[in-house]
XYZ file of C-alpha atoms in Angstrom:
572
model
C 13.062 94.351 126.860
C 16.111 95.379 129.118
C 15.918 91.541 130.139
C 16.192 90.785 126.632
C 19.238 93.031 126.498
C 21.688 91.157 129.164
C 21.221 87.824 127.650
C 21.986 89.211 124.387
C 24.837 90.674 125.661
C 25.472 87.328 126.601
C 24.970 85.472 123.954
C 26.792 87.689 121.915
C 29.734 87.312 123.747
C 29.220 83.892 123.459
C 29.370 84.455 119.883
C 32.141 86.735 119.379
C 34.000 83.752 121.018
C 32.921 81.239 118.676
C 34.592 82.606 115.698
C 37.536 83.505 116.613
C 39.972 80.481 116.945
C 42.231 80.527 120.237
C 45.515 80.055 120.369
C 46.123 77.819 122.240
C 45.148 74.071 122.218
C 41.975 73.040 123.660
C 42.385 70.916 126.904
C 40.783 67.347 126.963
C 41.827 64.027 126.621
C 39.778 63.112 123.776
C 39.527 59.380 124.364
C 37.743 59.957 127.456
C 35.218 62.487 125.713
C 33.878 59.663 123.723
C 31.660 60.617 121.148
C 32.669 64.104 121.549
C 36.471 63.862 121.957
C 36.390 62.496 118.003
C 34.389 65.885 117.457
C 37.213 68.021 119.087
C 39.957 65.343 117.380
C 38.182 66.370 113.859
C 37.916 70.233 115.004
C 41.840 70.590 115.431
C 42.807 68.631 112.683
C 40.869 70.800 110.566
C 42.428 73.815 112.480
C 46.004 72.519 111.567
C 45.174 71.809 108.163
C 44.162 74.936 107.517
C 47.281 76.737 110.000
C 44.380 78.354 112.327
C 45.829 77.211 115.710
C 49.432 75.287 115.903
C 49.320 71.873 116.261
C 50.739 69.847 118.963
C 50.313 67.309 121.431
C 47.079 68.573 123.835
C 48.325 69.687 127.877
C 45.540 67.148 129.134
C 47.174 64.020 127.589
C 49.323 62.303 129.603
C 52.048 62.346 126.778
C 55.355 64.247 127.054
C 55.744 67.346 124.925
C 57.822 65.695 122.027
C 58.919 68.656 120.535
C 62.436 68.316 120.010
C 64.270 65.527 117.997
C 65.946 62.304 118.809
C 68.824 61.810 116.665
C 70.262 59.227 118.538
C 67.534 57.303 118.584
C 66.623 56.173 114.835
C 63.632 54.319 113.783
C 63.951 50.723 113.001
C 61.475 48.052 111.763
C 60.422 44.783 112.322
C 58.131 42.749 109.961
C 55.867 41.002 111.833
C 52.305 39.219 110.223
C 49.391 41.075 109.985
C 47.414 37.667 111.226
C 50.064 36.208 113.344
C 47.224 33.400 113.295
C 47.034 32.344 109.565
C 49.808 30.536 107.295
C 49.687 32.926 104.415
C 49.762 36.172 105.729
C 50.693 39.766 104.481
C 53.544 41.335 106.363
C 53.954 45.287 108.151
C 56.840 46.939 109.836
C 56.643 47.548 113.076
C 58.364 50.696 114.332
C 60.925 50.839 117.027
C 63.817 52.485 118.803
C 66.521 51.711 120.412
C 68.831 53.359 123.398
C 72.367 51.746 123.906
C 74.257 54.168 125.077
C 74.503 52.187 129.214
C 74.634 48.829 127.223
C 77.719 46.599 128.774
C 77.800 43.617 126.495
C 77.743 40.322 129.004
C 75.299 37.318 129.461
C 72.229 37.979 131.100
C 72.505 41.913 129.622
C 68.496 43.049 130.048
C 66.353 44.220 127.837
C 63.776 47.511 129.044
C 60.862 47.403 126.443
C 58.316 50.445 126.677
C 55.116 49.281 124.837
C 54.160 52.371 123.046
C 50.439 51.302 123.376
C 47.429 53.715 121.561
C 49.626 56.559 120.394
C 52.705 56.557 118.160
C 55.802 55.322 119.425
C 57.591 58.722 118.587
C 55.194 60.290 122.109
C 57.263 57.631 124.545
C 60.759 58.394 123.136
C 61.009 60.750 125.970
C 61.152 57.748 128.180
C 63.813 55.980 126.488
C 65.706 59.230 126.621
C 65.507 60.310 130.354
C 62.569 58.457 131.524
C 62.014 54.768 132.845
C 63.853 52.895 129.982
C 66.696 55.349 130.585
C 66.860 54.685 134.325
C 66.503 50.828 134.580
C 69.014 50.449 131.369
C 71.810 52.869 133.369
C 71.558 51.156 136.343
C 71.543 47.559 135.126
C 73.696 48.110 132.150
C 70.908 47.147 129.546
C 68.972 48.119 126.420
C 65.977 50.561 126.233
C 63.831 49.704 123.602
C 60.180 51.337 122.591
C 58.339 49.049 120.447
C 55.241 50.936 118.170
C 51.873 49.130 118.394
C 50.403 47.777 115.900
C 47.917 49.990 113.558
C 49.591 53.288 115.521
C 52.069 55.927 114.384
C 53.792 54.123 111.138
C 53.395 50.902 111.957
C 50.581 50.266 109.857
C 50.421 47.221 107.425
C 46.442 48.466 105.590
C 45.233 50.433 103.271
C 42.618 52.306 104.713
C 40.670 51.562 108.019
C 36.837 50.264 107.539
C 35.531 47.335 109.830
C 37.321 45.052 107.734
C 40.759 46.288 107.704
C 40.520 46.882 111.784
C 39.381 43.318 112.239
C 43.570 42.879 113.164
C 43.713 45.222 115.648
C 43.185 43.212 118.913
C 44.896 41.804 121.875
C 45.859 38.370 120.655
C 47.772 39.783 117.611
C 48.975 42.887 120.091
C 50.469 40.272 122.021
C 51.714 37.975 119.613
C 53.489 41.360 117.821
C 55.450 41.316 121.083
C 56.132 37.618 121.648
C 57.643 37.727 117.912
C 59.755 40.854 118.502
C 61.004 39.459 121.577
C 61.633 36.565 120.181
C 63.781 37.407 116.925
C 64.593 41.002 117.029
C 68.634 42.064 115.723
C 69.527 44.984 117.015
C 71.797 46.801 114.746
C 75.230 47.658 115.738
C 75.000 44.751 118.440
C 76.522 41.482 118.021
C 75.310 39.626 121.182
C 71.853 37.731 120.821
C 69.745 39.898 122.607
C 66.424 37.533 122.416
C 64.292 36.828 125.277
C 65.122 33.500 125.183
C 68.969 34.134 125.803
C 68.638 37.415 127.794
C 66.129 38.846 130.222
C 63.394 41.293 129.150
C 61.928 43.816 131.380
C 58.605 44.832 129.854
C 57.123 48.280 130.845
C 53.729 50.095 129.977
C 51.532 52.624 131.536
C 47.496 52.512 131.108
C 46.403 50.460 127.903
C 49.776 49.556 127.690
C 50.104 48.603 131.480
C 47.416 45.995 130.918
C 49.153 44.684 127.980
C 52.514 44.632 130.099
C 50.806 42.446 132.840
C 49.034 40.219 129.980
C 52.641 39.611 128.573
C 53.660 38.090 131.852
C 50.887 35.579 132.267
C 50.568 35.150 128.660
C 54.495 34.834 127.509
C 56.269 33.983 130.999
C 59.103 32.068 128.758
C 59.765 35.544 127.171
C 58.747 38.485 129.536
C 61.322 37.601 132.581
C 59.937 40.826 134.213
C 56.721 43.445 133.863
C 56.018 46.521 134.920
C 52.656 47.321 134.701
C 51.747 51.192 135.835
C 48.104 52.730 135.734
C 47.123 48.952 134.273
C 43.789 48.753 133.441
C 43.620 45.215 133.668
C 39.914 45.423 134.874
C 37.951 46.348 131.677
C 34.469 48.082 132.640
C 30.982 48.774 130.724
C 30.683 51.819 132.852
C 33.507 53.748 133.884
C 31.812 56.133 135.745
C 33.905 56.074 138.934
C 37.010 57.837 136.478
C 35.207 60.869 137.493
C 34.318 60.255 140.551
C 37.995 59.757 141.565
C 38.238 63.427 140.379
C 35.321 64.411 142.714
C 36.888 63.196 145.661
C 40.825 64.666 144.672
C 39.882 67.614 143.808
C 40.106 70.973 145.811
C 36.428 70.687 147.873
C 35.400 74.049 146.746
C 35.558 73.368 142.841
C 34.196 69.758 143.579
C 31.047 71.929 145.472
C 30.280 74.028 142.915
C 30.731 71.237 140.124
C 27.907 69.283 142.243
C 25.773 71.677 142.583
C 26.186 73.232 139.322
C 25.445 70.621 137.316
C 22.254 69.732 140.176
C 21.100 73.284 138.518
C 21.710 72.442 135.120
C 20.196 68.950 135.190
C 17.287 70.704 136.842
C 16.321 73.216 134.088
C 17.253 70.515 130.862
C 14.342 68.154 132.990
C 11.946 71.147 132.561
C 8.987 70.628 130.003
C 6.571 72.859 128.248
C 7.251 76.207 126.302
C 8.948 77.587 129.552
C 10.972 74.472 129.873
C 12.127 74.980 126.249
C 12.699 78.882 126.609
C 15.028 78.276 129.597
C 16.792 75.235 128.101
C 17.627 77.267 124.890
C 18.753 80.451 127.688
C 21.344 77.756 128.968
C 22.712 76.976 126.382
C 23.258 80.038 124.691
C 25.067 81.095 127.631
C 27.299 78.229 127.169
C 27.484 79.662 123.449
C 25.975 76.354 121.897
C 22.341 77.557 121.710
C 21.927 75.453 117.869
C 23.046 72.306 119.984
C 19.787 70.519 119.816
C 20.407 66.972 122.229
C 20.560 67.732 126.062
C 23.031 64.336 125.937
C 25.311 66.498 123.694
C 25.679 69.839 125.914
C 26.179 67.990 128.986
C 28.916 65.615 127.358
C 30.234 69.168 126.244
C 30.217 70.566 129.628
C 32.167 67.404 130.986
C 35.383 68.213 128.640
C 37.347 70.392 131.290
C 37.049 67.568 133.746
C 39.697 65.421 131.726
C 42.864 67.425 131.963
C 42.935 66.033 135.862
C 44.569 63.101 133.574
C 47.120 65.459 132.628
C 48.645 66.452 136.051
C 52.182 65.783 136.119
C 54.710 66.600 138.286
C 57.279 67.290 136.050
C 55.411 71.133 135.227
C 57.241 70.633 131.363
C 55.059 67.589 130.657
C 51.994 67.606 132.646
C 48.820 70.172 132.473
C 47.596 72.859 135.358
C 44.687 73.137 133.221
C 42.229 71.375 135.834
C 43.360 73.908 138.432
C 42.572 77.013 135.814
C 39.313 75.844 135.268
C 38.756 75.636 139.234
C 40.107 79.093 139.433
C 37.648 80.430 136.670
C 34.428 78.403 138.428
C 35.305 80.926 141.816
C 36.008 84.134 140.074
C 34.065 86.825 141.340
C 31.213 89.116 139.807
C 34.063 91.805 138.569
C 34.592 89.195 136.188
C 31.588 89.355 133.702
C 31.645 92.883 133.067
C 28.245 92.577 131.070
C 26.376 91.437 134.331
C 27.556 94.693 136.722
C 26.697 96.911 133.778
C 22.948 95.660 134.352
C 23.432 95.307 138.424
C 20.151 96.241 139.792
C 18.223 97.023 136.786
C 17.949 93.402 135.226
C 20.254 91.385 137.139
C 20.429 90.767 141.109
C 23.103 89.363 143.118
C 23.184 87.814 146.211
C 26.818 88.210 147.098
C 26.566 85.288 150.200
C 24.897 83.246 148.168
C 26.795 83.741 144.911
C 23.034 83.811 143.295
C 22.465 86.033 140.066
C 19.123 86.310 139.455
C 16.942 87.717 136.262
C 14.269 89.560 136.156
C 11.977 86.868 134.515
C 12.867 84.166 137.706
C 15.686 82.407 136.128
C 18.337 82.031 139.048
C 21.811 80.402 138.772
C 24.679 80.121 140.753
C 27.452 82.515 139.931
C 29.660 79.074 139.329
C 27.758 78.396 136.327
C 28.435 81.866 135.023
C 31.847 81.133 135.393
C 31.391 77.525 133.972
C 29.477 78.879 130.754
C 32.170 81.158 130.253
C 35.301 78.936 130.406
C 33.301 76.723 128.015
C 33.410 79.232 125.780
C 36.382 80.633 125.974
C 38.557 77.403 125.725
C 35.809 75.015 124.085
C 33.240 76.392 121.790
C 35.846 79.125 120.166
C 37.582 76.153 118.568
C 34.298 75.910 116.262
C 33.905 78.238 113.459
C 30.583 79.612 112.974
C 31.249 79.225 109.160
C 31.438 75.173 109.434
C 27.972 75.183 110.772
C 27.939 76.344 114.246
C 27.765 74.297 117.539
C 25.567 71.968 116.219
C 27.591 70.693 113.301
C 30.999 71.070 115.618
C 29.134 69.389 118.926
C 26.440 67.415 117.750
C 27.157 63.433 117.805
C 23.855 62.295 116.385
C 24.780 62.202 112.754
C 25.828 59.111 111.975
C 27.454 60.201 108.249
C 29.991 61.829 110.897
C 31.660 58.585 111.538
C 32.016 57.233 108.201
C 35.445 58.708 107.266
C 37.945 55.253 107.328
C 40.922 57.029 105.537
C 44.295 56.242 107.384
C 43.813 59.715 108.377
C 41.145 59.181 110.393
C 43.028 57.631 113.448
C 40.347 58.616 116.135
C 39.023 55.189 114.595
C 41.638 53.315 116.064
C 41.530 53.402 119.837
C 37.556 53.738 119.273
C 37.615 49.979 117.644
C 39.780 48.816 120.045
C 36.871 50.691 122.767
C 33.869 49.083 121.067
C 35.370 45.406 120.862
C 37.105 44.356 123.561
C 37.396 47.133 126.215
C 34.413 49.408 126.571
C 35.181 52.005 129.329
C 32.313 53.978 128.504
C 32.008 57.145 130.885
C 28.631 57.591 132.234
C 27.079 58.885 135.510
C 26.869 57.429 138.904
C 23.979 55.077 139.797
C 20.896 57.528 141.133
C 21.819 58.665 144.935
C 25.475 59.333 144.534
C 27.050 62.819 144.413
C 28.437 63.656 140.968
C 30.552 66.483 138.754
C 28.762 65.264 135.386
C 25.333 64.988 134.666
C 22.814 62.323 134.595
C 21.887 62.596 131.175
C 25.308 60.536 130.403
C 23.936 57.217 130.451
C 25.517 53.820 128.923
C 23.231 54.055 126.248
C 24.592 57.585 124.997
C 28.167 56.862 125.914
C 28.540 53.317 123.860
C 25.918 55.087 120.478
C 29.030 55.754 119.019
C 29.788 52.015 118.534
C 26.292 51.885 117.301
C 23.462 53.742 115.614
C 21.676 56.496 117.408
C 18.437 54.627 117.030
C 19.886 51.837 119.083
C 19.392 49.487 117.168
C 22.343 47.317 118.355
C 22.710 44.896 115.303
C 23.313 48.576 112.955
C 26.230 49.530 113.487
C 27.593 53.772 113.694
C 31.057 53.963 113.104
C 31.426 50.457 112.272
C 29.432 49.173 110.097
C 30.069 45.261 109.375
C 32.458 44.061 106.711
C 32.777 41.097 104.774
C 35.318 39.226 106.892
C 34.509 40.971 110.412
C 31.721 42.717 112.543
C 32.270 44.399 115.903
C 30.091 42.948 118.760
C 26.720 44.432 119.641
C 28.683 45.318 123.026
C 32.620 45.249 123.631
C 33.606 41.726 124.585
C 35.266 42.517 127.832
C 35.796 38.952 128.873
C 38.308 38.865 126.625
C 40.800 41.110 128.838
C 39.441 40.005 132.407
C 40.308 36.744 131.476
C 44.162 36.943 131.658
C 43.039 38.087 135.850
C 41.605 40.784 136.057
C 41.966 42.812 139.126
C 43.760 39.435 140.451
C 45.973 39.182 137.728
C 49.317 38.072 139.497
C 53.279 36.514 139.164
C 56.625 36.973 140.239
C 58.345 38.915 139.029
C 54.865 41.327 138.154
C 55.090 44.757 139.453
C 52.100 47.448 139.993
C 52.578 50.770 140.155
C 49.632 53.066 140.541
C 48.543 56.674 141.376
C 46.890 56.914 144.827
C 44.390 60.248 143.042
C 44.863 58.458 139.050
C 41.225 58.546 138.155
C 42.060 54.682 136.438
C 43.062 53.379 139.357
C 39.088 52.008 139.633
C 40.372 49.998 136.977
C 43.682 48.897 138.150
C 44.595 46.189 140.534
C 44.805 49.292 143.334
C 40.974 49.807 142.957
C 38.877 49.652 146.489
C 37.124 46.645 144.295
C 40.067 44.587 144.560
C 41.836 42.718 147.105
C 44.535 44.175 149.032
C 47.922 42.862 148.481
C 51.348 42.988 149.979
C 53.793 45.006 148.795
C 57.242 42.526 148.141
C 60.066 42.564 146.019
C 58.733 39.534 144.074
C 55.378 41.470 143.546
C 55.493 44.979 143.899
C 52.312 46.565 144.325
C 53.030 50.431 145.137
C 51.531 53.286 145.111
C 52.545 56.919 144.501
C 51.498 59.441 147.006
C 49.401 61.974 145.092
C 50.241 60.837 141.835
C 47.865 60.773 138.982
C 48.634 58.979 135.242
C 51.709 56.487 135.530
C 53.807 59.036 137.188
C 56.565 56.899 137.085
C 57.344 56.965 133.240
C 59.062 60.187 133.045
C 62.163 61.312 134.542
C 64.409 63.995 134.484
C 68.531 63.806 133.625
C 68.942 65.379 136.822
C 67.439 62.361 138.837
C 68.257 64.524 142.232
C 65.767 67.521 140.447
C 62.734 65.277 140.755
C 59.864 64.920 143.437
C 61.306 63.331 146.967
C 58.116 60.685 145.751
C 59.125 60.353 142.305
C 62.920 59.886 143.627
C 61.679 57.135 145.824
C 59.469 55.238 143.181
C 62.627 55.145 140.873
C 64.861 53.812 143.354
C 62.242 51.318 144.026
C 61.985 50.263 140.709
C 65.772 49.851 140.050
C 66.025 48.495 142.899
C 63.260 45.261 142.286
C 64.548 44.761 138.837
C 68.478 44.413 139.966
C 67.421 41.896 142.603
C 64.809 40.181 139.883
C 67.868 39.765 137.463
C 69.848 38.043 140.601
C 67.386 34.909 139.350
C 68.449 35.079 135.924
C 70.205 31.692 134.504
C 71.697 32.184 131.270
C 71.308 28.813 129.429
């Protein structure tokens, strides 16, 4: 009975948590969460909606904190074909902006363009303020330019977003939206023809939009005089499981040690069968406040969410995320910490302090980590989900496939999901058997591409997309499609890769240990950033002498390839 009265304690605490919204914004990257990134994407919309928590853009994304205006920079548009591949096609605007403010009006004047890639444009206006756009245009006397993608932020030319009206939103008519800008874009309040075919462009893009800044090269090379392509995932994967275990490997070896061997221990008891296995299952769970949660797949993919904000890590401290290093922190806090446990010290509960072991009375042992674990779950995961919406099932479960029906313009965790099912995958699992891993086994290709498809499996039935009348998404993502323009060998002149050396994307990048090495020349740059995670390079400060000795370096290095690339520029 005592027994009883710990874990209750527990799970009431667990509980308490749960319906009480926190304040501050949960930390994930919800387009690595798969499945259940669109739950916590659907959890703080409804938050906002209803003025619960404040929203804003999440610490884990790699996006600067856009929270003050731009009022030099005003929004322009640019109609471009929704099928850039039919005669009789309807039209859209596609968003931009513009900086002029280093612009010295002469032939051969470049052009910076910052692809905004799968967010709105408004996220990379910091970049065309004091960021890359802002450095190359001062120091070459050119034009910084962010150009919306297609389908994102406002530049949206549908109605609503089933199957059908998706069926647009690809790589071909990506590309061709930027050939055609490039290509025929006025810029207001500038008389010179500033078109790629009478002045250089300098195209730049970081992840999604760093593969789409090296495909520009190969694909437009009479437009794009120049790319910089930084974190570009040029090599598009089924499995992505080596994203994590980049974060194994960079992370602090303590909080990587008790991740392994934590989630050894959970996998352990979830593998357990019978009416024991089931009692203990249900114990772990509750502790982890998700005790309704009824698929094993689901609380694991839960438990992986505080993993993501290593995306985050910046080293500008007003852009970037120390959430990763918190959640360390928590997984190595001592006993003193769970109040509830040292009330019950010797009578219920034992504790090994060498071995960081609590033990119950009825033989369930865990390590003190996932204690810790369970209760930063909690705390900064579970408590976004109101017990009055249905509890953790309703909030964490991705096995209802009526979840994924919404197709309202609203409902833009569609978008990059489309994009995920048809032509790029990158579907986080767990290593092959044998390796050491942070996230469980449990996370298999199967449960990390359902979302594309019903939970039956039944390949041909599609979840969130079911087919339309003019299109229907692949049984699996047609990844040819983007390894075709190189792949990890994708190359040119005038082609530059940056990467970070701990980026967990960089498996997918022309830095990965699967590619070939490459020299490093001012023709090709290939360089990477010591330490650096997410396209590190993108941001700057107005100060340039207040950033990182490496982040100093990789500017100069940048400036310095594109003034000598411009040398070879023939006006004609």
């Amino acid at each position: 009975m005592v027994q009883l009265n710990i874990i209750s304690t527990l799970l009431l605490s667990a509980l308490l948590v749960q319906t009480t919204f926190a304040a501050a914004p949960v930390d994930y990257d919800w387009r690595v969460l798969g499945a259940q990134g669109i739950n916590f994407w659907k959890l703080d919309k409804s938050a906002a909606a209803s003025s619960r928590i404040a929203s804003g853009a999440h610490d884990s994304q790699q996006v600067p904190l856009n929270t003050r205006p731009y009022p030099e920079f005003s929004a322009h548009w640019f109609s471009q074909p929704l099928d850039h591949f039919s005669k009789s096609s309807e039209t859209f605007g596609q968003r931009y902006w513009i900086n002029t403010r280093h612009y010295k009006p002469r032939p051969g004047a470049p052009v910076i363009v910052i692809d905004g890639g799968e967010t709105s444009g408004e996220d990379r206006l910091p970049f065309l303020d004091t960021g890359i756009a802002d450095i190359v245009a001062k120091a070459t006397g050119g034009i910084g330019v962010v150009l919306e993608h297609r389908y994102y932020g406002d530049s949206i030319g549908v109605q609503n977003l089933t199957t059908d009206s998706l069926r647009f939103l690809n790589n071909d008519q990506s590309a061709a939206d930027s050939a055609n800008f490039m290509a025929h874009v006025e810029f207001s309040g500038i008389k010179e023809n500033m078109t790629a075919l009478n002045t250089p462009w300098i195209y730049y893009g970081g992840s999604y939009a760093g593969a789409r800044a090296a495909h520009m090269k190969v694909l437009y090379p009479e437009l794009v005089f120049g790319a910089i392509a930084s974190s570009a995932v040029t090599h598009a994967a089924m499995e992505n499981w080596e994203y994590m275990e980049i974060i194994r490997q960079a992370a602090d070896p303590k909080c990587s040690a008790h991740l392994e061997n934590a989630v050894g221990t959970i996998d352990g008891i979830l593998a357990q069968e019978g009416p024991i296995g089931i009692v203990m299952k249900n114990r772990l769970k509750g502790l982890f406040g998700v005790a309704e949660l009824e698929h094993d797949e689901d609380f694991v993919s839960l438990l992986t969410s505080p993993l993501s904000a290593w995306q985050g890590k910046n080293w500008d401290p007003a852009v970037g995320s120390t959430k990763f290093e918190e959640f360390c922190e928590a997984l190595n806090k001592s006993i003193f910490s769970h109040p509830e446990i040292m009330a019950a010290m010797n009578e219920t509960v034992m504790y090994d302090h060498e071995t960081r072991m609590v033990s119950f009375s009825d033989g369930l042992s865990l390590d003190l980590a996932i204690i810790n674990y369970a209760k930063y779950v909690r705390e900064k995961y579970v408590s976004r989900c109101p017990v009055d919406e249905g509890g953790s099932a309703q909030c964490f479960g991705t096995f209802d496939d009526t979840a994924y029906s919404g197709t309202s313009l609203d409902d833009t965790w569609r978008l990059w999901l489309f994009q995920v099912c048809t032509e790029w995958a990158y579907f986080f699992d767990a290593p092959p058997p044998g390796l050491p891993r942070i996230v469980s086994s449990l996370l298999t290709l199967e449960y990390a591409s359902m979302t594309c498809r019903q939970a039956s499996g039944a390949f041909h039935d599609l979840k969130a997309f079911p087919p339309g009348k003019y299109f229907t998404v692949p049984p699996m993502p047609n990844i040819t499609v983007v390894n075709s323009l190189g792949d990890f060998d994708i190359a040119a002149d005038r082609l530059a890769f940056i990467d970070g050396e701990v980026d967990p994307w960089r498996p997918c990048t022309p830095h990965s240990d699967y590619a070939k090495d490459r020299p490093d020349t001012i023709a090709r740059p290939f360089k990477v950033i010591p330490g650096g995670v997410h396209h590190w390079d993108e941001n700057g400060l107005r100060r340039r002498q207040d950033e990182p000795p490496e982040i100093q370096k990789i500017h100069a290095e940048i400036v310095e390839f594109v003034v000598e690339w411009l040398k070879d520029w023939k006006s004609e």
